[in-house]
Coordinates of C-alpha atoms and ligand atoms in Angstrom, one line a residue:
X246 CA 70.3 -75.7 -3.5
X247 CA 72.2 -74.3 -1.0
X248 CA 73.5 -70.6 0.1
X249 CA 77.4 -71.8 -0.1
X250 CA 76.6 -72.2 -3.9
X251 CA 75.4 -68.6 -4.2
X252 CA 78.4 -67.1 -2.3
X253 CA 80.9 -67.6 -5.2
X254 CA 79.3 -64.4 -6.6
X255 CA 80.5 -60.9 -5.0
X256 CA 77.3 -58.9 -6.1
X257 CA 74.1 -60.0 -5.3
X258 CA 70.5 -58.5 -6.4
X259 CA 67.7 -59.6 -4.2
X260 CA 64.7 -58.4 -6.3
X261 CA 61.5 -59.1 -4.7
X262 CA 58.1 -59.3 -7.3
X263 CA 56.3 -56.6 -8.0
X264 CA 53.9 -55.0 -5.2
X265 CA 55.6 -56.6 -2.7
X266 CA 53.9 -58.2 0.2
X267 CA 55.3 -58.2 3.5
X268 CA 56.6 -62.3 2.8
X269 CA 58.7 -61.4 -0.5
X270 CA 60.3 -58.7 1.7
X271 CA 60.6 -60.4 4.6
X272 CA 62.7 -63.3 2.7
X273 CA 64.2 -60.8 0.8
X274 CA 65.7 -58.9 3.7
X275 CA 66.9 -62.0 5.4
X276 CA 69.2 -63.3 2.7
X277 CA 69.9 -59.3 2.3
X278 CA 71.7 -59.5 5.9
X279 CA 72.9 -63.3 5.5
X280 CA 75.0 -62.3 2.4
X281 CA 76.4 -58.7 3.8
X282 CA 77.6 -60.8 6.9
X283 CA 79.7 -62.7 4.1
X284 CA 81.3 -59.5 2.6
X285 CA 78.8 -59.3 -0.1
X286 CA 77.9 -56.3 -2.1
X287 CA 74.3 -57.1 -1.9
X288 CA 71.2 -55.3 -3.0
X289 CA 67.3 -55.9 -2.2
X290 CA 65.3 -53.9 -4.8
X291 CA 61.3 -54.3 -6.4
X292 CA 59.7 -53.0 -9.5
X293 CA 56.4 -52.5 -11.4
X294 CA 54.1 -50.1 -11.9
X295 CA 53.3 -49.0 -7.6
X296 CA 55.3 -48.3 -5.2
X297 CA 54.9 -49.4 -1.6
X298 CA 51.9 -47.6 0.0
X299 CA 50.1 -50.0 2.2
X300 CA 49.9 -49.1 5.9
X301 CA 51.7 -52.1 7.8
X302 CA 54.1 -52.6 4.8
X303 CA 55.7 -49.5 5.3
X304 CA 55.6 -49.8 8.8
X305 CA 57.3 -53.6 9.0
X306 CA 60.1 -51.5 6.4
X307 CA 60.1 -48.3 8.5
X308 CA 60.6 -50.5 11.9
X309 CA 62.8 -53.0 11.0
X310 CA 65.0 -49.9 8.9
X311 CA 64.7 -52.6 5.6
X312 CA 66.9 -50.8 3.1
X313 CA 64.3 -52.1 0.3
X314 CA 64.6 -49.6 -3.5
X315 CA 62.2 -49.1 -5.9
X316 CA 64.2 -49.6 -9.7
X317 CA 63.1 -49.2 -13.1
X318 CA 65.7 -50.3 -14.9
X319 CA 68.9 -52.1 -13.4
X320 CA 71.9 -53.7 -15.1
X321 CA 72.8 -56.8 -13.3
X322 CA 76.7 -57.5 -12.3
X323 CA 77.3 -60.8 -10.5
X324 CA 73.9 -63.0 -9.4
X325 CA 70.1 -61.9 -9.5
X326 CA 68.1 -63.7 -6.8
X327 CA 64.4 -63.7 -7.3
X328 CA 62.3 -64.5 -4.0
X329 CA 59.2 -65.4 -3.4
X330 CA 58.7 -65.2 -7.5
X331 CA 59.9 -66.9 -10.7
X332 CA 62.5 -65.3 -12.6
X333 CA 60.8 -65.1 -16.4
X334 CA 56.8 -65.3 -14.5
X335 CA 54.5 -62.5 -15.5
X336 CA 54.6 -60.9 -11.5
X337 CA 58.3 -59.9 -11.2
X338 CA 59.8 -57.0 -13.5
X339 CA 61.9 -58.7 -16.0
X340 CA 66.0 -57.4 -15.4
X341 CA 68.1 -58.6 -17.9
X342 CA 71.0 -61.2 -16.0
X343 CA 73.5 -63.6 -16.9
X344 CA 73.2 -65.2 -13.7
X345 CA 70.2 -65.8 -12.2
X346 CA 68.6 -68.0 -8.7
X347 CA 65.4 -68.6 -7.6
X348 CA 63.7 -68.8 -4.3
X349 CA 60.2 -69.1 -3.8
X350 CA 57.4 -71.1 -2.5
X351 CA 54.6 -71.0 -5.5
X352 CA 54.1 -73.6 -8.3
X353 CA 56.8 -74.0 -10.5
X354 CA 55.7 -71.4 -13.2
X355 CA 59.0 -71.1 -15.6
X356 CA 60.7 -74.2 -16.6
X357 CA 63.3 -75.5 -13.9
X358 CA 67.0 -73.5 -13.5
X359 CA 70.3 -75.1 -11.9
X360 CA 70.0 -72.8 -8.8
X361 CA 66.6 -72.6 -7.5
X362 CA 65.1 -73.8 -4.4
X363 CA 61.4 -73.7 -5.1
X364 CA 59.3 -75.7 -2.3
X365 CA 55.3 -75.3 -3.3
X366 CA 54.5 -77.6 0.1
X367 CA 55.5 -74.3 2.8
X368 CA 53.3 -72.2 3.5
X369 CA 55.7 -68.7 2.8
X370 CA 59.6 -67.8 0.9
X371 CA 60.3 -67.2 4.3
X372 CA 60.3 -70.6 5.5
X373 CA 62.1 -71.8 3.1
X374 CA 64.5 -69.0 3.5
X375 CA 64.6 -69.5 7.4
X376 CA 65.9 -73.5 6.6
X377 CA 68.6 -72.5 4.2
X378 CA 69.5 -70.3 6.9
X379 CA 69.5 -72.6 9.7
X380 CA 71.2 -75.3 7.3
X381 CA 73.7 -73.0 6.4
X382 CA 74.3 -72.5 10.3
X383 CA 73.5 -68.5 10.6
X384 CA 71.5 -68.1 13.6
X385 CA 68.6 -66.2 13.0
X386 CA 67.8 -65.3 16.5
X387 CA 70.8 -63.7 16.8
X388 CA 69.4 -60.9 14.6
X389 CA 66.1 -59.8 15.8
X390 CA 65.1 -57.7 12.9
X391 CA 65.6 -60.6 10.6
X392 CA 63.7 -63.3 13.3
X393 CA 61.2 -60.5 13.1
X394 CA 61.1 -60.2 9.5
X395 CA 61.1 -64.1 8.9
X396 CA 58.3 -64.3 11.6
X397 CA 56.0 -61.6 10.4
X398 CA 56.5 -63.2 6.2
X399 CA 54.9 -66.1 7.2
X400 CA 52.3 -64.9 9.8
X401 CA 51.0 -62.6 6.8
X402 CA 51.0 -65.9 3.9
X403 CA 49.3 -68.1 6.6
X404 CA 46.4 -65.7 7.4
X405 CA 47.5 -65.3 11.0
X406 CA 49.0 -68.6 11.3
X407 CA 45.6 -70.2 10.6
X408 CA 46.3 -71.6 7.3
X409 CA 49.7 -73.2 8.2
X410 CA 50.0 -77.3 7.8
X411 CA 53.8 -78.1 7.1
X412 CA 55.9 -79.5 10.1
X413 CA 59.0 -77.0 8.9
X414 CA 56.5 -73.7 8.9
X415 CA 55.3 -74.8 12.4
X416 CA 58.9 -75.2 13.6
X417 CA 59.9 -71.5 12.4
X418 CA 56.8 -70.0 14.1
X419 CA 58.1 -71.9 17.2
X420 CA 61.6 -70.6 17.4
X421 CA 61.5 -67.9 16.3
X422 CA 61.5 -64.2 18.3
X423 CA 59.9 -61.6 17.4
X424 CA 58.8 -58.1 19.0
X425 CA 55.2 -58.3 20.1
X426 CA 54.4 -54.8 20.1
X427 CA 55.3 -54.3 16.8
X428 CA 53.9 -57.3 15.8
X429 CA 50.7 -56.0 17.1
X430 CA 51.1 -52.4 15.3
X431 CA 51.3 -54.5 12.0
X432 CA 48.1 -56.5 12.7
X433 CA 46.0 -53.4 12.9
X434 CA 47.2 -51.4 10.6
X435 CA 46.2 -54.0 7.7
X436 CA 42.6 -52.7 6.4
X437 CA 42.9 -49.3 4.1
X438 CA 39.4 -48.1 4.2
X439 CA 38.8 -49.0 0.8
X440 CA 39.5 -52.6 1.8
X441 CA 36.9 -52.4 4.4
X442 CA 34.4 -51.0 1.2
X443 CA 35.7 -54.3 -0.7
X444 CA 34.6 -56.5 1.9
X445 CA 31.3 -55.3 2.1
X446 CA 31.0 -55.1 -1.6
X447 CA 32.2 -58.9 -1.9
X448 CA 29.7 -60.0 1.0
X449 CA 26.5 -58.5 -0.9
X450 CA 27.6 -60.0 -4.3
X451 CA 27.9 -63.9 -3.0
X452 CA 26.5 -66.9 -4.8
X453 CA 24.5 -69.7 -2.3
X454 CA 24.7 -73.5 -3.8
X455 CA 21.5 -74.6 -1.1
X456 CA 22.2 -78.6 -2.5
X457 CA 25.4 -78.5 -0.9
X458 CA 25.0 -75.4 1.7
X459 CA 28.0 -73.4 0.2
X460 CA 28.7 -69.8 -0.3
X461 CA 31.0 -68.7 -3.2
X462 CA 32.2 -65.0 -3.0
X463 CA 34.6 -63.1 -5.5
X464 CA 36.6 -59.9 -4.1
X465 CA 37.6 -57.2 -5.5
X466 CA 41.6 -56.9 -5.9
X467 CA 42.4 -56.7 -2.1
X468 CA 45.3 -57.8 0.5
X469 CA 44.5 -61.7 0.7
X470 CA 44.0 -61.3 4.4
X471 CA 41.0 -59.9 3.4
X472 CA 39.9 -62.9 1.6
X473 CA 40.0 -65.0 5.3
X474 CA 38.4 -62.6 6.9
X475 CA 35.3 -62.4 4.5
X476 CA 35.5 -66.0 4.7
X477 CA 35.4 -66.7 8.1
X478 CA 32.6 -63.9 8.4
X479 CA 30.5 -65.5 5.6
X480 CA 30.8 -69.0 7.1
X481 CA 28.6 -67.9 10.5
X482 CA 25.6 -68.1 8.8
X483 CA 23.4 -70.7 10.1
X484 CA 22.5 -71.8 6.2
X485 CA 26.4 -72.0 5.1
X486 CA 28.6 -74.7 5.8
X487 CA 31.0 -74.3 3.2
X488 CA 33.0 -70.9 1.9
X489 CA 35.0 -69.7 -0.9
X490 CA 36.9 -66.2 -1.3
X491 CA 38.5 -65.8 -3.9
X492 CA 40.4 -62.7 -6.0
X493 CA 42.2 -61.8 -8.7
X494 CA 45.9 -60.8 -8.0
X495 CA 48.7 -59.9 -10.7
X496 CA 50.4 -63.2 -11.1
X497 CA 46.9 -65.4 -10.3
X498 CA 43.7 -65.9 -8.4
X499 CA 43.8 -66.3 -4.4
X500 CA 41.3 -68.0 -2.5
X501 CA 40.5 -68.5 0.8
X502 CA 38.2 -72.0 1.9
X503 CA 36.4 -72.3 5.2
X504 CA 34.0 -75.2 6.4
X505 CA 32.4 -76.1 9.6
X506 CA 31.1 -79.8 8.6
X507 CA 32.9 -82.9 9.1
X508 CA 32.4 -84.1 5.9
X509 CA 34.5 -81.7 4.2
X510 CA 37.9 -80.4 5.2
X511 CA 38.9 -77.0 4.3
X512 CA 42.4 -78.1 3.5
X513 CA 41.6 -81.0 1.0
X514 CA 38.9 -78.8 -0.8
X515 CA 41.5 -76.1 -1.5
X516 CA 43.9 -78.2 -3.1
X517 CA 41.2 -80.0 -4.7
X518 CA 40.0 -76.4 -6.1
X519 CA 43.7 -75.9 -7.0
X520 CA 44.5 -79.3 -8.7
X521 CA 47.8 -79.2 -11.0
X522 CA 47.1 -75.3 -11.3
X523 CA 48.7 -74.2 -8.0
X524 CA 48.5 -75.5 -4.9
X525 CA 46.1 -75.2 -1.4
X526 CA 46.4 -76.7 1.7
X527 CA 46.2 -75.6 5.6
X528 CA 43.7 -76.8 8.1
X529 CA 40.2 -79.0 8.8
X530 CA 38.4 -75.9 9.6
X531 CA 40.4 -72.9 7.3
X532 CA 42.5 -73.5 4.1
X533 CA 43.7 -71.1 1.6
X534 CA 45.4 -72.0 -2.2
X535 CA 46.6 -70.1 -5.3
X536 CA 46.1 -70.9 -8.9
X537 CA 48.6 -69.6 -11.3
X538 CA 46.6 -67.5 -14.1
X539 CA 49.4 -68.8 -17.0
X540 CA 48.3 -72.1 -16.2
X541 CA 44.8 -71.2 -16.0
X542 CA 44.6 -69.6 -19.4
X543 CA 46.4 -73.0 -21.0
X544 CA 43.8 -74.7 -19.5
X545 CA 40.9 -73.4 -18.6
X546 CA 41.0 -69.8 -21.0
X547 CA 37.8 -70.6 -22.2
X548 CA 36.4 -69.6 -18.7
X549 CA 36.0 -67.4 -16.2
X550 CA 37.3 -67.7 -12.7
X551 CA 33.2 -68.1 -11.4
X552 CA 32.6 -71.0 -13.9
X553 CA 35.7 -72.6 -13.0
X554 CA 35.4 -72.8 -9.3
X555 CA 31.3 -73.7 -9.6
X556 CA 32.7 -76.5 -11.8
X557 CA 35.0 -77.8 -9.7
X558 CA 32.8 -77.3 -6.9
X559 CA 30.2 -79.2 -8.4
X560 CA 32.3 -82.3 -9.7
X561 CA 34.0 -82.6 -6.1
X562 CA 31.1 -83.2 -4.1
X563 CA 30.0 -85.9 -7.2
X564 CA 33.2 -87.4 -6.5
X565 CA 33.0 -88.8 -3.6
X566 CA 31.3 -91.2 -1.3
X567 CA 31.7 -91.5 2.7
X568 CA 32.2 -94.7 4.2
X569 CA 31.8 -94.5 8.5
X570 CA 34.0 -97.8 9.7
X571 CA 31.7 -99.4 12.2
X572 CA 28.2 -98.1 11.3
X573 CA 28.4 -99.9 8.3
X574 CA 28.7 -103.1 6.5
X575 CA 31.0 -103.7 3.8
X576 CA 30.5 -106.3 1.1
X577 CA 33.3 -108.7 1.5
X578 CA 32.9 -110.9 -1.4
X579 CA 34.0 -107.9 -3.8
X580 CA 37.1 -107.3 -1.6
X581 CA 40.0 -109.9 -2.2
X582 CA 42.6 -111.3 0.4
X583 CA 45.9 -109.4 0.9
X584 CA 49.6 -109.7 3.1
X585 CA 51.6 -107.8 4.1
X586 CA 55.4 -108.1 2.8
X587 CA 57.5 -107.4 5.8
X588 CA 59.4 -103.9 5.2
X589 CA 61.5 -102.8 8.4
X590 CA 60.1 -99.8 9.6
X591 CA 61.9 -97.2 12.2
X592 CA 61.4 -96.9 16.2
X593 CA 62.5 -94.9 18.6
X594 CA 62.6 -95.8 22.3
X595 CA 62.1 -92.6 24.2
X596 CA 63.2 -92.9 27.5
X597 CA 66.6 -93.4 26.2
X598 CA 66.7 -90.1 24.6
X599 CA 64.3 -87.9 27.3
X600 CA 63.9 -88.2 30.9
X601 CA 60.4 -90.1 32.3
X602 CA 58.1 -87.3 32.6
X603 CA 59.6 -84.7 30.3
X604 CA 56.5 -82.6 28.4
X605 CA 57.2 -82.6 24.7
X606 CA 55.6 -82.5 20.8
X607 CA 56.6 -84.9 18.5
X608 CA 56.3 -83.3 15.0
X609 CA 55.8 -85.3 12.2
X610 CA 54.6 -84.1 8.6
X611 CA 51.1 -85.5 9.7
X612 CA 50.8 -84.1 13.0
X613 CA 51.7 -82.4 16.4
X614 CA 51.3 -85.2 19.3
X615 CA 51.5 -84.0 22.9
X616 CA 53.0 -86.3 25.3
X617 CA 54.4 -86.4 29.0
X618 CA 57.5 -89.1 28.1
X619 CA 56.8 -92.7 30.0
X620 CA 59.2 -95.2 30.3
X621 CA 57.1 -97.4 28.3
X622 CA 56.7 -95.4 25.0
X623 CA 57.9 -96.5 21.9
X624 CA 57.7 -94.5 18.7
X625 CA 57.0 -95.9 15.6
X626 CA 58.1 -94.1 12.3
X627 CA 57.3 -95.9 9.3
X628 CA 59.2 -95.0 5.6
X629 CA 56.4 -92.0 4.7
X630 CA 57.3 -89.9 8.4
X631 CA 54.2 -90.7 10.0
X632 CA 54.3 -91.7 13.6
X633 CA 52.6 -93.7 16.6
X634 CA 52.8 -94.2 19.8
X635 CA 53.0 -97.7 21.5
X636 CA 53.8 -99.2 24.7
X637 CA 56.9 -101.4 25.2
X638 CA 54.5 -104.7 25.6
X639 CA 52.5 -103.9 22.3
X640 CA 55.9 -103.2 20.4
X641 CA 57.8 -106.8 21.9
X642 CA 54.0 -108.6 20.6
X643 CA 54.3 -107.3 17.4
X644 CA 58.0 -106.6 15.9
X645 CA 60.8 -107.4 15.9
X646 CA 64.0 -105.6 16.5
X647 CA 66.7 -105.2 13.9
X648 CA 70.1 -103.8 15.4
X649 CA 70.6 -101.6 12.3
X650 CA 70.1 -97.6 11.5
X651 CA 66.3 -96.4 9.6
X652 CA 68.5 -94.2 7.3
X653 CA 65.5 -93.6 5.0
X654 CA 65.2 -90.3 3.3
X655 CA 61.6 -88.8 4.6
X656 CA 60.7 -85.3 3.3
X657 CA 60.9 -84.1 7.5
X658 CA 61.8 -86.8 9.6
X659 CA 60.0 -86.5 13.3
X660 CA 61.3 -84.1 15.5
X661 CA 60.5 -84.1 19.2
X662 CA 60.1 -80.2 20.9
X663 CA 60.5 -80.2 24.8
X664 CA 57.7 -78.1 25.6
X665 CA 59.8 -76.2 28.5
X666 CA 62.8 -75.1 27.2
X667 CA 62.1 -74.9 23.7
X668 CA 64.7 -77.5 22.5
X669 CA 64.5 -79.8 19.4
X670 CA 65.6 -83.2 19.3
X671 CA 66.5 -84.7 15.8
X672 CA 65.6 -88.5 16.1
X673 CA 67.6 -89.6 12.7
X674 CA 70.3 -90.4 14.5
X675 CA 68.3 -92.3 17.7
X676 CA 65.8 -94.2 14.9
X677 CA 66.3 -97.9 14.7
X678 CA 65.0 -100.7 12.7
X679 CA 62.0 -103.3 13.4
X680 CA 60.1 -105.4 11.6
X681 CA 56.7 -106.5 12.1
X682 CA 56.3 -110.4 13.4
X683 CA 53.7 -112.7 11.6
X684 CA 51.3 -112.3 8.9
X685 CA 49.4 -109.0 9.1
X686 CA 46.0 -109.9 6.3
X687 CA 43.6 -108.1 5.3
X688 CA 40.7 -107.7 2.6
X689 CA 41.2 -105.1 0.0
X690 CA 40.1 -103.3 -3.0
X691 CA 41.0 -100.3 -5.6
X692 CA 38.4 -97.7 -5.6
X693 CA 36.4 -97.0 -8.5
X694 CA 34.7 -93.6 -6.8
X695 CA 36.7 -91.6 -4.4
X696 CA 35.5 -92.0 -0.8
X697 CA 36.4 -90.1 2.4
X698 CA 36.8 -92.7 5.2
X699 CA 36.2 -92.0 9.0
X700 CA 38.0 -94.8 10.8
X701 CA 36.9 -96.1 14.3
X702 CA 40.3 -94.5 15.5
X703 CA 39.5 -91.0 13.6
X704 CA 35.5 -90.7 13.7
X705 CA 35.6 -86.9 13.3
X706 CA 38.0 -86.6 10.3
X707 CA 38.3 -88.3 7.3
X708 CA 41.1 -90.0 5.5
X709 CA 40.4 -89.4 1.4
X710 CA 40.7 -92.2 -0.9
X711 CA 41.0 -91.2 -4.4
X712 CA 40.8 -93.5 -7.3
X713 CA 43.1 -96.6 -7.2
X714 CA 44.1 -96.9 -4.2
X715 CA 42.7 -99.3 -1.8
X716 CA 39.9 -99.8 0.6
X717 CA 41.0 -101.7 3.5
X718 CA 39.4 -103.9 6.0
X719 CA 41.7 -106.1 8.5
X720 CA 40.6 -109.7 8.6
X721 CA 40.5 -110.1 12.7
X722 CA 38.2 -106.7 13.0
X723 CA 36.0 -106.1 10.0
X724 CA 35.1 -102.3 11.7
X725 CA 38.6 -101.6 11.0
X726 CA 38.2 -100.4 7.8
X727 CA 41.1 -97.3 6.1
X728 CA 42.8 -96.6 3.3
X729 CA 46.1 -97.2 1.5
X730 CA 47.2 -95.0 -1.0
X731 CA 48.2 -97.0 -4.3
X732 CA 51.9 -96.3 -4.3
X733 CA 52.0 -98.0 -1.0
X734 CA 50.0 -100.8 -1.4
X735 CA 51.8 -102.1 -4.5
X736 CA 55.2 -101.7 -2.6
X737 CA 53.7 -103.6 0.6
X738 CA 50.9 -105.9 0.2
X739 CA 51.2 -109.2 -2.3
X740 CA 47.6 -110.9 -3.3
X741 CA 47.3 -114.5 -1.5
Ligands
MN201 MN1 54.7 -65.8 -0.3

């Protein structure tokens, strides 16, 4: 969806869900100010049972002047807007309208509408908010109190930035300005000191698995900040490699996953913990996820929150077995012999778009590499948007080049960020085709047990297999062992 298709309405209702955190508002308030530069009649309003009352919310309204209301009851003219909520989910006061959009960032909860724009994979509404506005070319800088706003949404849903993973959240944290001071002001300003009793409370009342050296604590109702914070104080223990937080909120159950050991990563356990209830995600090291308590209770009603993590808790570390490329051998004869069907990949010669020497960050949805720009560099993007690096010679050995366009459709095509000035370079237009030369074989087969793979190029984190798709192991290196997810190994390799 796109603003210009909201704009044929001349009254707009921005209704954030009930007790508001600062990410609803924050998104709220930015398409608040977008539409009133169009001549809108706009409102940004809340509801429910409480009214505003914690300490940095009010502040982040009182400094930044947001003209949020509290309603009870409101008759809708023209377009309601939820953000950062369903319309029809059990978190947001129900208004009656005739026309209705949604923006959010949660699970899809309600079933689908014509104008919505819900994208579960960013880490906060205002995100997603920030790229509709940047698509729809308003310039957010120009309007500090909205850059503040936008900034501020998603450093609150991202514990601090911790718990961030998507390329598009990482580029609005790194464009965007914001008043440090404040920013500051709001960061300690966040504990009520009842929260501070809840934390305490939460930290006596944890459960220890000693098998598996993990710490599982529930919270009282609390800002989910909190729920880090516990976490990342739980996880010191000597004893305590593994940590779950998690709460009850209104609309679902928040959770917070920390780990220290190589063996698990915080980010694949937390959507693991999530599954097709919600979703999780973030970092190795610190993760967070949300499961949405409607689809809970059609599921899993016949528990409670505690049996339902220990039971996912216990089947995920059944379900899975660790295979370290190079210390071990695998048993070829169960493998069988697989090639790869040429598919023309994209490449991007650098020095004809940057100057030798130039400091940058090539983004990709994988990964942030940092790179001083040589003459020899050669960037490889292949149809999922994950990159490499090669040099010229290593490129001319292995493909060859086909004088067309890549114009394959990637979630977030690679961006390159010149570390100086700031700048982004989009590379769609600079990406060309190759095609690798020869007959690239290896030995494969489809997993039966999940495994997590550490690679001789990756020895401190894992790539996770799940069941059916392939283990890998290249016929001219047997240590070079990985995995390729089913959907692309049916589309690439042919049996020979
Ligand atoms: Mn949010």
């Amino acid at each position: 969806m796109r603003l210009a298709e909201l704009e044929v309405y001349n009254q707009i209702i921005i209704q954030c869900h009930d007790n508001p955190d600062p990410d609803t508002i924050a998104a709220g308030y930015a398409l608040y100010k977008y539409f009133e530069s169009k001549g809108k009649e706009v409102r940004l309003v809340y509801g429910g049972n409480l009214l505003i009352t914690k300490p940095n919310i009010v502040m982040f309204i009182e400094a930044l002047r947001i003209p949020i209301e509290y309603i009870e009851e409101l008759k809708v003219e023209g377009l309601l807007i939820t953000v950062d909520c369903q319309y029809g989910a059990g978190n947001v006061r129900h208004l009656g309208a005739e026309h209705v959009a949604i923006i959010d960032h949660h699970v899809q909860e309600v079933p689908a509408i014509k104008l919505q724009e819900i994208r579960n994979y960013l880490a906060s509404s205002a995100t997603v908010v920030w790229d509709m506005l940047c698509e729809a070319g308003y310039d957010v800088n120009e309007h500090p109190d909205v850059s503040m706003a936008l900034y501020y949404g998603l450093f609150t849903d991202s514990s601090s930035f911790i718990e961030i993973s998507h390329p598009l959240d990482k580029d609005m944290r790194d464009s965007l300005k914001y008043d440090k001071q404040l920013l500051r002001r709001l960061r300690n300003a966040v504990l009520t000191l009842r929260e501070l009793e809840i934390a305490g409370m939460a930290l006596i009342r944890h459960s220890y698995n000693d098998a598996h050296k993990y710490v599982m604590v529930k919270a009282q109702e609390c800002d989910p900040n909190i729920l880090g914070l516990i976490s990342d104080f739980a996880l010191q223990v000597d004893s305590v490699n593994v940590c779950i937080v998690y709460n009850e909120a209104n609309e679902g159950i928040k959770f917070s996953v920390r780990s220290c050991v190589k063996e698990v990563m915080a980010n694949e356990l937390a959507a693991y913990l999530a599954g097709d209830l919600g979703n999780g995600g973030g970092h190795v090291e610190r993760a967070a996820g949300f499961i949405s308590k409607s689809k809970f209770n059609e599921l899993y009603g016949h528990l409670n929150y505690d049996e339902y993590f220990l039971r996912k808790l216990t089947a995920y570390y059944q379900s899975f077995e660790v295979v370290d490329a190079g210390k071990m051998q695998i048993d070829l004869s169960k493998l069988r012999h697989y090639k790869k069907i040429p598919i023309p990949i994209g490449f991007v010669r650098l020095s004809e778009v940057l100057p030798e020497g130039e400091p940058i960050i090539i983004r990709s949805l994988e990964s942030d590499i940092e790179r001083i720009v040589k003459a020899s560099d050669i960037l490889i993007i292949d149809r999922e948007g994950s990159i490499s690096l090669m040099n010229e010679e290593r490129f001319g050995t292995n493909y060859k080049i086909l004088e067309e366009p890549f114009d394959v459709k990637i979630e977030y095509f690679p961006r390159i960020r010149k570390q100086n000035t700031g700048k982004v370079l989009y590379l769609e237009s600079y990406t060309k085709k190759c095609i690798m030369k020869g007959d690239n074989t290896i030995y494969a087969r489809p997993l039966e047990k999940a495994v997590k793979v550490f690679t001789v190029y990756s020895p401190d984190k894992y790539k996770y297999g799940h069941v059916g798709d392939y283990l890998a192991i290249s016929e001219t290196d047997t240590n070079d062992v990985y995995i390729i997810e089913q959907e692309i190994f049916k589309k690439t390799y042919t049996e020979i």
